[in-house]
mmCIF file of N, CA and C and ligand atoms in Angstrom:
data_model
loop_
_atom_site.group_PDB
_atom_site.id
_atom_site.type_symbol
_atom_site.label_atom_id
_atom_site.label_comp_id
_atom_site.label_asym_id
_atom_site.label_seq_id
_atom_site.Cartn_x
_atom_site.Cartn_y
_atom_site.Cartn_z
ATOM 1 N N UNK A 1 0.529 -1.366 0.183
ATOM 2 C CA UNK A 1 -0.118 0.176 0.113
ATOM 3 C C UNK A 1 0.941 1.055 0.200
ATOM 4 N N UNK A 2 0.365 2.313 -0.705
ATOM 5 C CA UNK A 2 1.229 3.309 -1.086
ATOM 6 C C UNK A 2 2.022 4.495 0.419
ATOM 7 N N UNK A 3 1.079 4.467 1.344
ATOM 8 C CA UNK A 3 1.840 5.420 2.480
ATOM 9 C C UNK A 3 2.448 4.706 3.232
ATOM 10 N N UNK A 4 2.298 3.105 3.274
ATOM 11 C CA UNK A 4 2.542 2.160 4.629
ATOM 12 C C UNK A 4 4.129 1.971 4.113
ATOM 13 N N UNK A 5 4.718 2.247 5.558
ATOM 14 C CA UNK A 5 6.038 2.149 6.043
ATOM 15 C C UNK A 5 6.796 1.098 5.934
ATOM 16 N N UNK A 6 5.575 0.067 6.064
ATOM 17 C CA UNK A 6 6.694 -1.268 5.968
ATOM 18 C C UNK A 6 6.809 -1.942 4.303
ATOM 19 N N UNK A 7 5.225 -1.587 3.877
ATOM 20 C CA UNK A 7 5.074 -1.779 1.933
ATOM 21 C C UNK A 7 6.305 -0.620 1.836
ATOM 22 N N UNK A 8 6.899 0.057 2.429
ATOM 23 C CA UNK A 8 8.000 0.708 1.606
ATOM 24 C C UNK A 8 8.948 0.026 1.760
ATOM 25 N N UNK A 9 9.811 -0.698 2.959
ATOM 26 C CA UNK A 9 10.328 -1.532 3.174
ATOM 27 C C UNK A 9 11.338 -2.695 2.419
ATOM 28 N N UNK A 10 9.400 -3.395 1.878
ATOM 29 C CA UNK A 10 9.359 -4.580 1.429
ATOM 30 C C UNK A 10 10.023 -3.953 -0.219
ATOM 31 N N UNK A 11 9.378 -2.818 -0.335
ATOM 32 C CA UNK A 11 9.671 -2.314 -1.655
ATOM 33 C C UNK A 11 10.884 -1.559 -2.036
ATOM 34 N N UNK A 12 11.968 -1.831 -0.755
ATOM 35 C CA UNK A 12 13.381 -1.223 -0.605
ATOM 36 C C UNK A 12 13.351 0.058 -0.794
ATOM 37 N N UNK A 13 11.994 0.909 -0.564
ATOM 38 C CA UNK A 13 12.427 2.257 -0.567
ATOM 39 C C UNK A 13 12.894 3.067 0.473
ATOM 40 N N UNK A 14 13.037 2.085 1.580
ATOM 41 C CA UNK A 14 13.415 2.770 2.987
ATOM 42 C C UNK A 14 14.197 1.345 3.210
ATOM 43 N N UNK A 15 15.102 1.695 3.634
ATOM 44 C CA UNK A 15 16.406 0.936 4.010
ATOM 45 C C UNK A 15 15.968 -0.490 5.285
ATOM 46 N N UNK A 16 16.633 -1.567 5.371
ATOM 47 C CA UNK A 16 16.130 -2.383 6.727
ATOM 48 C C UNK A 16 17.563 -3.085 6.837
ATOM 49 N N UNK A 17 17.465 -3.528 8.081
ATOM 50 C CA UNK A 17 18.535 -4.385 8.649
ATOM 51 C C UNK A 17 17.727 -6.106 8.695
ATOM 52 N N UNK A 18 17.894 -6.269 7.286
ATOM 53 C CA UNK A 18 17.411 -7.753 7.257
ATOM 54 C C UNK A 18 17.846 -9.242 7.901
ATOM 55 N N UNK A 19 16.821 -9.603 8.761
ATOM 56 C CA UNK A 19 17.202 -11.195 9.628
ATOM 57 C C UNK A 19 17.094 -11.930 8.769
ATOM 58 N N UNK A 20 15.781 -12.435 7.977
ATOM 59 C CA UNK A 20 15.521 -13.628 7.453
ATOM 60 C C UNK A 20 15.040 -12.659 6.231
ATOM 61 N N UNK A 21 14.364 -13.923 5.219
ATOM 62 C CA UNK A 21 13.261 -13.354 4.104
ATOM 63 C C UNK A 21 13.081 -14.763 3.114
ATOM 64 N N UNK A 22 12.048 -14.655 2.850
ATOM 65 C CA UNK A 22 11.603 -15.608 2.005
ATOM 66 C C UNK A 22 10.332 -15.164 1.129
ATOM 67 N N UNK A 23 9.993 -15.784 -0.219
ATOM 68 C CA UNK A 23 9.273 -15.318 -1.084
ATOM 69 C C UNK A 23 7.867 -14.532 -0.574
ATOM 70 N N UNK A 24 7.459 -14.654 0.961
ATOM 71 C CA UNK A 24 6.077 -14.008 1.634
ATOM 72 C C UNK A 24 6.028 -13.576 2.650
ATOM 73 N N UNK A 25 7.868 -13.367 3.319
ATOM 74 C CA UNK A 25 8.157 -13.062 4.479
ATOM 75 C C UNK A 25 9.164 -12.335 4.149
ATOM 76 N N UNK A 26 9.172 -10.574 5.020
ATOM 77 C CA UNK A 26 10.521 -10.314 5.554
ATOM 78 C C UNK A 26 10.705 -10.041 6.848
ATOM 79 N N UNK A 27 11.780 -10.239 7.190
ATOM 80 C CA UNK A 27 12.371 -10.221 8.988
ATOM 81 C C UNK A 27 13.353 -8.928 9.178
ATOM 82 N N UNK A 28 13.315 -8.165 9.803
ATOM 83 C CA UNK A 28 14.426 -7.314 9.830
ATOM 84 C C UNK A 28 14.265 -6.716 11.056
ATOM 85 N N UNK A 29 15.553 -5.898 11.926
ATOM 86 C CA UNK A 29 15.606 -5.526 13.054
ATOM 87 C C UNK A 29 14.736 -4.380 13.437
ATOM 88 N N UNK A 30 14.193 -4.098 14.596
ATOM 89 C CA UNK A 30 13.351 -3.247 14.564
ATOM 90 C C UNK A 30 14.165 -1.958 14.970
ATOM 91 N N UNK A 31 13.864 -0.768 14.555
ATOM 92 C CA UNK A 31 14.482 0.477 14.385
ATOM 93 C C UNK A 31 14.761 0.919 15.854
ATOM 94 N N UNK A 32 13.706 0.653 17.110
ATOM 95 C CA UNK A 32 14.187 0.958 18.419
ATOM 96 C C UNK A 32 13.394 0.005 19.264
ATOM 97 N N UNK A 33 14.852 -1.036 19.346
ATOM 98 C CA UNK A 33 15.008 -1.682 19.881
ATOM 99 C C UNK A 33 14.579 -2.115 21.437
ATOM 100 N N UNK A 34 13.581 -3.375 21.423
ATOM 101 C CA UNK A 34 13.410 -2.880 23.143
ATOM 102 C C UNK A 34 14.174 -4.257 24.145
ATOM 103 N N UNK A 35 14.975 -4.952 23.124
ATOM 104 C CA UNK A 35 15.745 -6.263 23.171
ATOM 105 C C UNK A 35 16.898 -5.994 22.471
ATOM 106 N N UNK A 36 17.763 -6.803 23.098
ATOM 107 C CA UNK A 36 19.109 -6.875 21.683
ATOM 108 C C UNK A 36 18.297 -7.928 20.562
ATOM 109 N N UNK A 37 18.097 -7.668 19.580
ATOM 110 C CA UNK A 37 18.111 -8.429 18.115
ATOM 111 C C UNK A 37 16.279 -8.615 18.077
ATOM 112 N N UNK A 38 15.764 -7.462 18.728
ATOM 113 C CA UNK A 38 14.239 -7.447 18.522
ATOM 114 C C UNK A 38 13.784 -7.224 17.196
ATOM 115 N N UNK A 39 13.299 -8.340 16.954
ATOM 116 C CA UNK A 39 12.888 -8.363 15.059
ATOM 117 C C UNK A 39 11.536 -8.130 14.611
ATOM 118 N N UNK A 40 11.304 -7.567 13.923
ATOM 119 C CA UNK A 40 9.955 -7.581 13.006
ATOM 120 C C UNK A 40 9.664 -8.369 11.968
ATOM 121 N N UNK A 41 8.612 -9.505 12.193
ATOM 122 C CA UNK A 41 8.412 -10.404 10.911
ATOM 123 C C UNK A 41 7.132 -9.841 10.130
ATOM 124 N N UNK A 42 7.308 -9.610 9.139
ATOM 125 C CA UNK A 42 5.860 -9.179 8.474
ATOM 126 C C UNK A 42 5.431 -9.651 7.046
ATOM 127 N N UNK A 43 4.581 -9.771 6.188
ATOM 128 C CA UNK A 43 4.066 -10.833 5.197
ATOM 129 C C UNK A 43 4.649 -9.733 4.324
ATOM 130 N N UNK A 44 5.015 -9.584 2.913
ATOM 131 C CA UNK A 44 5.542 -9.004 2.103
ATOM 132 C C UNK A 44 4.031 -8.612 1.399
ATOM 133 N N UNK A 45 3.064 -8.859 1.136
ATOM 134 C CA UNK A 45 1.374 -8.204 1.136
ATOM 135 C C UNK A 45 1.204 -7.149 2.058
ATOM 136 N N UNK A 46 0.585 -6.375 2.036
ATOM 137 C CA UNK A 46 -0.019 -5.504 2.765
ATOM 138 C C UNK A 46 -1.281 -5.782 3.783
ATOM 139 N N UNK A 47 -1.274 -6.331 4.651
ATOM 140 C CA UNK A 47 -2.454 -6.680 5.459
ATOM 141 C C UNK A 47 -2.452 -5.931 6.617
ATOM 142 N N UNK A 48 -3.066 -5.134 6.799
ATOM 143 C CA UNK A 48 -3.450 -4.109 8.135
ATOM 144 C C UNK A 48 -3.392 -5.294 9.207
ATOM 145 N N UNK A 49 -4.119 -6.401 9.535
ATOM 146 C CA UNK A 49 -4.378 -7.654 10.565
ATOM 147 C C UNK A 49 -4.280 -8.622 10.197
ATOM 148 N N UNK A 50 -4.307 -9.642 10.750
ATOM 149 C CA UNK A 50 -4.106 -11.032 10.776
ATOM 150 C C UNK A 50 -5.850 -11.376 10.097
ATOM 151 N N UNK A 51 -6.611 -10.545 10.317
ATOM 152 C CA UNK A 51 -8.077 -11.029 9.853
ATOM 153 C C UNK A 51 -7.805 -10.364 8.375
ATOM 154 N N UNK A 52 -7.257 -9.583 7.695
ATOM 155 C CA UNK A 52 -7.062 -9.118 6.310
ATOM 156 C C UNK A 52 -6.505 -10.193 5.570
ATOM 157 N N UNK A 53 -5.276 -11.157 6.316
ATOM 158 C CA UNK A 53 -4.355 -11.809 5.472
ATOM 159 C C UNK A 53 -5.224 -13.011 5.051
ATOM 160 N N UNK A 54 -4.468 -13.195 3.375
ATOM 161 C CA UNK A 54 -4.680 -13.867 2.546
ATOM 162 C C UNK A 54 -4.583 -15.606 3.366
ATOM 163 N N UNK A 55 -5.303 -16.497 3.225
ATOM 164 C CA UNK A 55 -5.446 -17.609 4.001
ATOM 165 C C UNK A 55 -4.100 -18.560 3.680
ATOM 166 N N UNK A 56 -3.719 -18.470 2.477
ATOM 167 C CA UNK A 56 -2.289 -19.121 2.039
ATOM 168 C C UNK A 56 -0.980 -18.340 2.703
ATOM 169 N N UNK A 57 -0.947 -17.169 2.833
ATOM 170 C CA UNK A 57 0.203 -16.164 3.510
ATOM 171 C C UNK A 57 0.101 -16.759 4.851
ATOM 172 N N UNK A 58 -1.026 -16.926 5.424
ATOM 173 C CA UNK A 58 -1.111 -16.893 6.986
ATOM 174 C C UNK A 58 -0.712 -18.098 7.422
ATOM 175 N N UNK A 59 -0.766 -19.019 6.122
ATOM 176 C CA UNK A 59 -0.166 -20.920 6.270
ATOM 177 C C UNK A 59 1.227 -20.468 6.381
ATOM 178 N N UNK A 60 2.199 -19.911 5.881
ATOM 179 C CA UNK A 60 3.307 -19.524 5.595
ATOM 180 C C UNK A 60 3.941 -18.632 6.845
ATOM 181 N N UNK A 61 3.135 -18.391 7.647
ATOM 182 C CA UNK A 61 3.543 -17.129 8.822
ATOM 183 C C UNK A 61 4.287 -17.748 9.753
ATOM 184 N N UNK A 62 3.835 -18.947 10.337
ATOM 185 C CA UNK A 62 4.341 -19.467 11.606
ATOM 186 C C UNK A 62 6.008 -20.202 11.001
ATOM 187 N N UNK A 63 5.504 -20.763 10.123
ATOM 188 C CA UNK A 63 6.847 -21.381 9.299
ATOM 189 C C UNK A 63 8.119 -20.293 9.245
ATOM 190 N N UNK A 64 7.658 -19.193 8.892
ATOM 191 C CA UNK A 64 8.549 -18.139 8.403
ATOM 192 C C UNK A 64 9.394 -17.355 9.793
ATOM 193 N N UNK A 65 8.333 -17.070 10.504
ATOM 194 C CA UNK A 65 8.935 -16.802 12.219
ATOM 195 C C UNK A 65 9.556 -17.374 12.863
ATOM 196 N N UNK A 66 9.306 -19.578 12.572
ATOM 197 C CA UNK A 66 10.070 -19.505 13.096
ATOM 198 C C UNK A 66 11.597 -20.171 12.734
ATOM 199 N N UNK A 67 11.910 -20.042 11.214
ATOM 200 C CA UNK A 67 12.704 -19.571 10.548
ATOM 201 C C UNK A 67 13.780 -18.782 11.072
ATOM 202 N N UNK A 68 12.838 -17.516 11.257
ATOM 203 C CA UNK A 68 13.501 -15.932 11.447
ATOM 204 C C UNK A 68 13.891 -16.379 13.097
ATOM 205 N N UNK A 69 13.229 -16.764 13.929
ATOM 206 C CA UNK A 69 13.518 -17.566 15.397
ATOM 207 C C UNK A 69 14.685 -18.074 15.440
ATOM 208 N N UNK A 70 14.792 -18.944 14.423
ATOM 209 C CA UNK A 70 16.074 -20.086 14.496
ATOM 210 C C UNK A 70 17.464 -19.202 13.823
ATOM 211 N N UNK A 71 17.167 -18.148 13.192
ATOM 212 C CA UNK A 71 18.167 -17.372 12.779
ATOM 213 C C UNK A 71 18.560 -16.799 14.189
ATOM 214 N N UNK A 72 17.839 -16.104 14.772
ATOM 215 C CA UNK A 72 18.268 -15.292 16.136
ATOM 216 C C UNK A 72 18.858 -15.924 16.782
ATOM 217 N N UNK A 73 18.232 -17.291 17.107
ATOM 218 C CA UNK A 73 19.189 -18.027 17.933
ATOM 219 C C UNK A 73 20.159 -18.667 17.957
ATOM 220 N N UNK A 74 20.333 -18.816 16.165
ATOM 221 C CA UNK A 74 22.273 -19.202 16.091
ATOM 222 C C UNK A 74 23.255 -17.966 16.227
ATOM 223 N N UNK A 75 22.747 -16.914 15.687
ATOM 224 C CA UNK A 75 23.207 -15.709 15.887
ATOM 225 C C UNK A 75 23.861 -14.777 17.165
ATOM 226 N N UNK A 76 22.521 -14.735 18.175
ATOM 227 C CA UNK A 76 22.491 -14.117 19.728
ATOM 228 C C UNK A 76 22.720 -15.168 20.596
ATOM 229 N N UNK A 77 21.692 -16.130 20.614
ATOM 230 C CA UNK A 77 21.783 -17.359 21.332
ATOM 231 C C UNK A 77 21.362 -16.812 22.926
ATOM 232 N N UNK A 78 19.712 -15.961 22.693
ATOM 233 C CA UNK A 78 19.396 -15.540 23.937
ATOM 234 C C UNK A 78 18.855 -16.623 24.625
ATOM 235 N N UNK A 79 18.640 -16.902 25.849
ATOM 236 C CA UNK A 79 17.763 -17.596 26.897
ATOM 237 C C UNK A 79 16.612 -17.922 26.487
ATOM 238 N N UNK A 80 15.668 -17.030 25.803
ATOM 239 C CA UNK A 80 14.337 -17.240 25.685
ATOM 240 C C UNK A 80 14.111 -15.967 25.056
ATOM 241 N N UNK A 81 12.328 -15.948 24.675
ATOM 242 C CA UNK A 81 11.708 -15.103 23.457
ATOM 243 C C UNK A 81 9.835 -14.677 23.957
ATOM 244 N N UNK A 82 9.968 -14.085 23.579
ATOM 245 C CA UNK A 82 8.477 -13.382 23.809
ATOM 246 C C UNK A 82 8.401 -13.470 21.965
ATOM 247 N N UNK A 83 6.989 -13.736 21.797
ATOM 248 C CA UNK A 83 6.569 -13.772 20.268
ATOM 249 C C UNK A 83 5.340 -13.604 20.209
ATOM 250 N N UNK A 84 5.264 -12.520 19.668
ATOM 251 C CA UNK A 84 3.405 -11.822 19.542
ATOM 252 C C UNK A 84 3.157 -10.702 18.981
ATOM 253 N N UNK A 85 2.207 -10.094 18.641
ATOM 254 C CA UNK A 85 2.180 -9.031 17.913
ATOM 255 C C UNK A 85 0.894 -8.034 18.540
ATOM 256 N N UNK A 86 0.793 -6.758 18.223
ATOM 257 C CA UNK A 86 -0.178 -6.428 18.263
ATOM 258 C C UNK A 86 -1.325 -5.383 17.647
ATOM 259 N N UNK A 87 -2.373 -5.865 17.936
ATOM 260 C CA UNK A 87 -3.586 -5.963 16.838
ATOM 261 C C UNK A 87 -4.327 -4.671 16.867
ATOM 262 N N UNK A 88 -4.526 -4.256 16.389
ATOM 263 C CA UNK A 88 -5.529 -2.800 16.587
ATOM 264 C C UNK A 88 -5.221 -1.479 17.596
ATOM 265 N N UNK A 89 -5.944 -0.258 17.696
ATOM 266 C CA UNK A 89 -5.286 0.742 18.383
ATOM 267 C C UNK A 89 -5.467 0.161 19.619
ATOM 268 N N UNK A 90 -6.556 -0.644 19.839
ATOM 269 C CA UNK A 90 -6.700 -1.029 21.779
ATOM 270 C C UNK A 90 -5.529 -1.714 21.914
ATOM 271 N N UNK A 91 -5.003 -2.970 21.121
ATOM 272 C CA UNK A 91 -4.199 -3.510 21.321
ATOM 273 C C UNK A 91 -2.725 -2.695 20.704
ATOM 274 N N UNK A 92 -3.044 -1.743 20.744
ATOM 275 C CA UNK A 92 -0.873 -1.151 20.334
ATOM 276 C C UNK A 92 -0.256 -1.034 19.373
ATOM 277 N N UNK A 93 -1.285 -0.999 18.424
ATOM 278 C CA UNK A 93 -0.934 -1.644 17.585
ATOM 279 C C UNK A 93 -0.247 0.035 16.648
ATOM 280 N N UNK A 94 0.822 0.259 16.209
ATOM 281 C CA UNK A 94 1.017 1.736 15.758
ATOM 282 C C UNK A 94 1.310 1.405 14.033
ATOM 283 N N UNK A 95 2.025 0.430 13.847
ATOM 284 C CA UNK A 95 2.087 0.376 11.989
ATOM 285 C C UNK A 95 0.947 -0.441 11.598
ATOM 286 N N UNK A 96 0.154 -0.070 10.625
ATOM 287 C CA UNK A 96 -0.907 -0.519 10.558
ATOM 288 C C UNK A 96 -0.661 -1.871 9.370
ATOM 289 N N UNK A 97 0.043 -2.557 9.494
ATOM 290 C CA UNK A 97 0.630 -3.281 8.028
ATOM 291 C C UNK A 97 0.957 -4.673 9.614
ATOM 292 N N UNK A 98 0.121 -5.820 9.470
ATOM 293 C CA UNK A 98 0.453 -6.720 10.019
ATOM 294 C C UNK A 98 2.138 -7.164 10.448
ATOM 295 N N UNK A 99 2.286 -7.091 11.906
ATOM 296 C CA UNK A 99 3.955 -7.378 12.157
ATOM 297 C C UNK A 99 4.230 -8.351 13.483
ATOM 298 N N UNK A 100 4.669 -9.099 13.246
ATOM 299 C CA UNK A 100 5.289 -10.065 14.999
ATOM 300 C C UNK A 100 6.222 -9.753 15.160
ATOM 301 N N UNK A 101 6.229 -9.232 16.332
ATOM 302 C CA UNK A 101 7.565 -8.931 17.091
ATOM 303 C C UNK A 101 8.164 -10.288 17.621
ATOM 304 N N UNK A 102 9.520 -10.164 17.734
ATOM 305 C CA UNK A 102 10.481 -11.189 17.904
ATOM 306 C C UNK A 102 11.213 -10.558 19.056
ATOM 307 N N UNK A 103 11.258 -10.612 20.810
ATOM 308 C CA UNK A 103 11.695 -10.372 21.333
ATOM 309 C C UNK A 103 13.007 -11.392 22.298
ATOM 310 N N UNK A 104 13.598 -11.354 21.779
ATOM 311 C CA UNK A 104 14.940 -12.408 22.546
ATOM 312 C C UNK A 104 15.037 -12.011 23.756
ATOM 313 N N UNK A 105 14.938 -12.503 24.830
ATOM 314 C CA UNK A 105 15.056 -12.676 26.462
ATOM 315 C C UNK A 105 16.114 -13.271 26.913
ATOM 316 N N UNK A 106 16.979 -12.638 28.001
ATOM 317 C CA UNK A 106 18.232 -12.897 28.660
ATOM 318 C C UNK A 106 17.859 -13.151 30.165
ATOM 319 N N UNK A 107 17.949 -14.138 30.883
ATOM 320 C CA UNK A 107 18.045 -14.320 32.586
ATOM 321 C C UNK A 107 18.487 -13.168 33.148
ATOM 322 N N UNK A 108 17.487 -12.605 34.042
ATOM 323 C CA UNK A 108 17.502 -10.618 34.516
ATOM 324 C C UNK A 108 17.846 -10.120 33.816
ATOM 325 N N UNK A 109 16.839 -9.670 32.650
ATOM 326 C CA UNK A 109 17.222 -8.658 31.788
ATOM 327 C C UNK A 109 16.086 -7.871 32.225
ATOM 328 N N UNK A 110 15.452 -7.760 33.075
ATOM 329 C CA UNK A 110 14.844 -7.045 34.112
ATOM 330 C C UNK A 110 13.199 -6.801 33.684
ATOM 331 N N UNK A 111 12.795 -7.553 32.539
ATOM 332 C CA UNK A 111 11.224 -7.566 31.815
ATOM 333 C C UNK A 111 10.691 -8.554 32.403
ATOM 334 N N UNK A 112 9.609 -8.775 32.017
ATOM 335 C CA UNK A 112 8.753 -9.402 32.310
ATOM 336 C C UNK A 112 7.806 -10.486 31.101
ATOM 337 N N UNK A 113 6.701 -11.165 31.464
ATOM 338 C CA UNK A 113 6.020 -11.973 30.404
ATOM 339 C C UNK A 113 4.783 -10.951 29.634
ATOM 340 N N UNK A 114 4.537 -11.434 28.837
ATOM 341 C CA UNK A 114 3.272 -11.244 28.153
ATOM 342 C C UNK A 114 2.180 -11.135 29.129
ATOM 343 N N UNK A 115 1.840 -11.634 30.487
ATOM 344 C CA UNK A 115 0.929 -11.211 31.599
ATOM 345 C C UNK A 115 1.130 -9.986 32.159
ATOM 346 N N UNK A 116 2.360 -9.678 31.722
ATOM 347 C CA UNK A 116 2.408 -8.058 32.031
ATOM 348 C C UNK A 116 1.893 -6.686 30.993
ATOM 349 N N UNK A 117 1.431 -7.245 30.161
ATOM 350 C CA UNK A 117 0.482 -6.062 29.177
ATOM 351 C C UNK A 117 -0.589 -5.737 29.964
ATOM 352 N N UNK A 118 -1.645 -6.517 30.519
ATOM 353 C CA UNK A 118 -2.927 -6.051 30.820
ATOM 354 C C UNK A 118 -2.830 -6.887 32.036
ATOM 355 N N UNK A 119 -4.149 -6.649 33.181
ATOM 356 C CA UNK A 119 -4.545 -7.370 34.180
ATOM 357 C C UNK A 119 -5.542 -6.821 34.059
ATOM 358 N N UNK A 120 -6.585 -7.065 33.726
ATOM 359 C CA UNK A 120 -8.342 -6.600 33.493
ATOM 360 C C UNK A 120 -9.141 -7.316 33.140
ATOM 361 N N UNK A 121 -9.570 -8.481 33.861
ATOM 362 C CA UNK A 121 -10.285 -9.426 33.103
ATOM 363 C C UNK A 121 -11.821 -9.196 33.116
ATOM 364 N N UNK A 122 -11.974 -7.927 33.907
ATOM 365 C CA UNK A 122 -13.642 -7.627 34.258
ATOM 366 C C UNK A 122 -14.491 -8.293 34.790
ATOM 367 N N UNK A 123 -15.689 -8.192 35.169
ATOM 368 C CA UNK A 123 -16.614 -8.252 36.159
ATOM 369 C C UNK A 123 -17.133 -10.105 35.567
ATOM 370 N N UNK A 124 -17.038 -10.568 34.547
ATOM 371 C CA UNK A 124 -17.771 -11.746 34.452
ATOM 372 C C UNK A 124 -16.823 -13.128 34.621
ATOM 373 N N UNK A 125 -16.907 -13.865 35.017
ATOM 374 C CA UNK A 125 -16.297 -14.908 35.631
ATOM 375 C C UNK A 125 -16.200 -15.921 34.183
ATOM 376 N N UNK A 126 -15.381 -17.156 34.692
ATOM 377 C CA UNK A 126 -14.870 -18.005 33.150
ATOM 378 C C UNK A 126 -15.928 -18.356 32.550
ATOM 379 N N UNK A 127 -16.433 -19.010 33.549
ATOM 380 C CA UNK A 127 -17.677 -19.801 33.403
ATOM 381 C C UNK A 127 -18.499 -19.275 32.558
ATOM 382 N N UNK A 128 -18.834 -17.911 32.659
ATOM 383 C CA UNK A 128 -20.193 -17.194 31.807
ATOM 384 C C UNK A 128 -19.330 -16.859 30.454
ATOM 385 N N UNK A 129 -18.452 -16.681 30.513
ATOM 386 C CA UNK A 129 -17.584 -15.930 29.145
ATOM 387 C C UNK A 129 -17.273 -17.140 28.515
ATOM 388 N N UNK A 130 -17.055 -18.777 28.784
ATOM 389 C CA UNK A 130 -17.129 -19.526 28.569
ATOM 390 C C UNK A 130 -18.572 -20.001 27.188
ATOM 391 N N UNK A 131 -19.724 -20.008 28.288
ATOM 392 C CA UNK A 131 -20.978 -19.499 27.949
ATOM 393 C C UNK A 131 -21.441 -19.112 26.520
ATOM 394 N N UNK A 132 -20.924 -18.037 26.501
ATOM 395 C CA UNK A 132 -20.728 -17.192 25.122
ATOM 396 C C UNK A 132 -20.142 -17.738 23.908
ATOM 397 N N UNK A 133 -19.398 -18.925 23.947
ATOM 398 C CA UNK A 133 -18.673 -19.698 23.095
ATOM 399 C C UNK A 133 -19.122 -21.065 22.591
ATOM 400 N N UNK A 134 -20.585 -21.273 23.115
ATOM 401 C CA UNK A 134 -21.525 -22.304 23.036
ATOM 402 C C UNK A 134 -21.931 -22.263 21.623
HETATM 403 P P1 AMP B 201 3.844 -1.695 17.000
HETATM 404 O O1 AMP B 201 3.683 -0.736 18.190
HETATM 405 O O2 AMP B 201 3.707 -3.134 17.220
HETATM 406 O O3 AMP B 201 2.652 -1.252 15.331
HETATM 407 O O4 AMP B 201 5.186 -1.558 16.635
HETATM 408 C C1 AMP B 201 5.753 -1.136 15.727
HETATM 409 C C2 AMP B 201 7.314 -1.148 15.332
HETATM 410 O O5 AMP B 201 7.890 -1.010 14.306
HETATM 411 C C3 AMP B 201 8.005 -0.139 16.492
HETATM 412 O O6 AMP B 201 8.442 -0.928 17.629
HETATM 413 C C4 AMP B 201 9.117 0.413 15.834
HETATM 414 O O7 AMP B 201 9.994 0.365 16.394
HETATM 415 C C5 AMP B 201 9.219 -0.214 14.769
HETATM 416 N N1 AMP B 201 9.508 0.676 13.486
HETATM 417 C C6 AMP B 201 9.042 1.448 13.019
HETATM 418 N N2 AMP B 201 9.603 1.926 11.610
HETATM 419 C C7 AMP B 201 10.523 0.969 11.596
HETATM 420 C C8 AMP B 201 11.640 1.224 10.799
HETATM 421 N N3 AMP B 201 11.520 1.446 9.626
HETATM 422 N N4 AMP B 201 12.550 -0.214 10.304
HETATM 423 C C9 AMP B 201 12.261 -0.798 11.669
HETATM 424 N N5 AMP B 201 11.201 -0.891 12.521
HETATM 425 C C10 AMP B 201 10.684 0.177 12.458
HETATM 426 ZN ZN1 ZN B 202 2.032 -2.167 4.011
#
């Protein structure tokens, strides 16, 4: 998409530090890293969120995230990872082109886990929420 910063990276109009690339996916270092080796994995086609992504490309995404993480594992040997994405305004998504963050983690690095993002379960108990899915 014309004004999308990540589409511009795919089109090589903006430079990137590539970590991994295949036909459908580009992975590059986050310009404002939260940890050493913080990497972003994007589908090369524009899709704002996972709901907008073509099924075929969606199928390729996890294998490509795995390959990217294997590359990071080989080069940086972190102790662990947080892998995930921000979806929509409420989820804290700034760039409207689906991207998976890979955050390499080290023992004692002072970070937390994904539970640290939010703790506001609301008034409904789990049983009642489960009934909505039946
Ligand atoms: P999000 O809040 O999930 O949308 O995160 C967007 C991420 O993209 C942020 O971590 C930014 O640091 C990163 N970012 C924005 N522009 C660039 C760029 N040109 N190259 C690499 N990373 C970028
Ligand atoms: Zn885009």
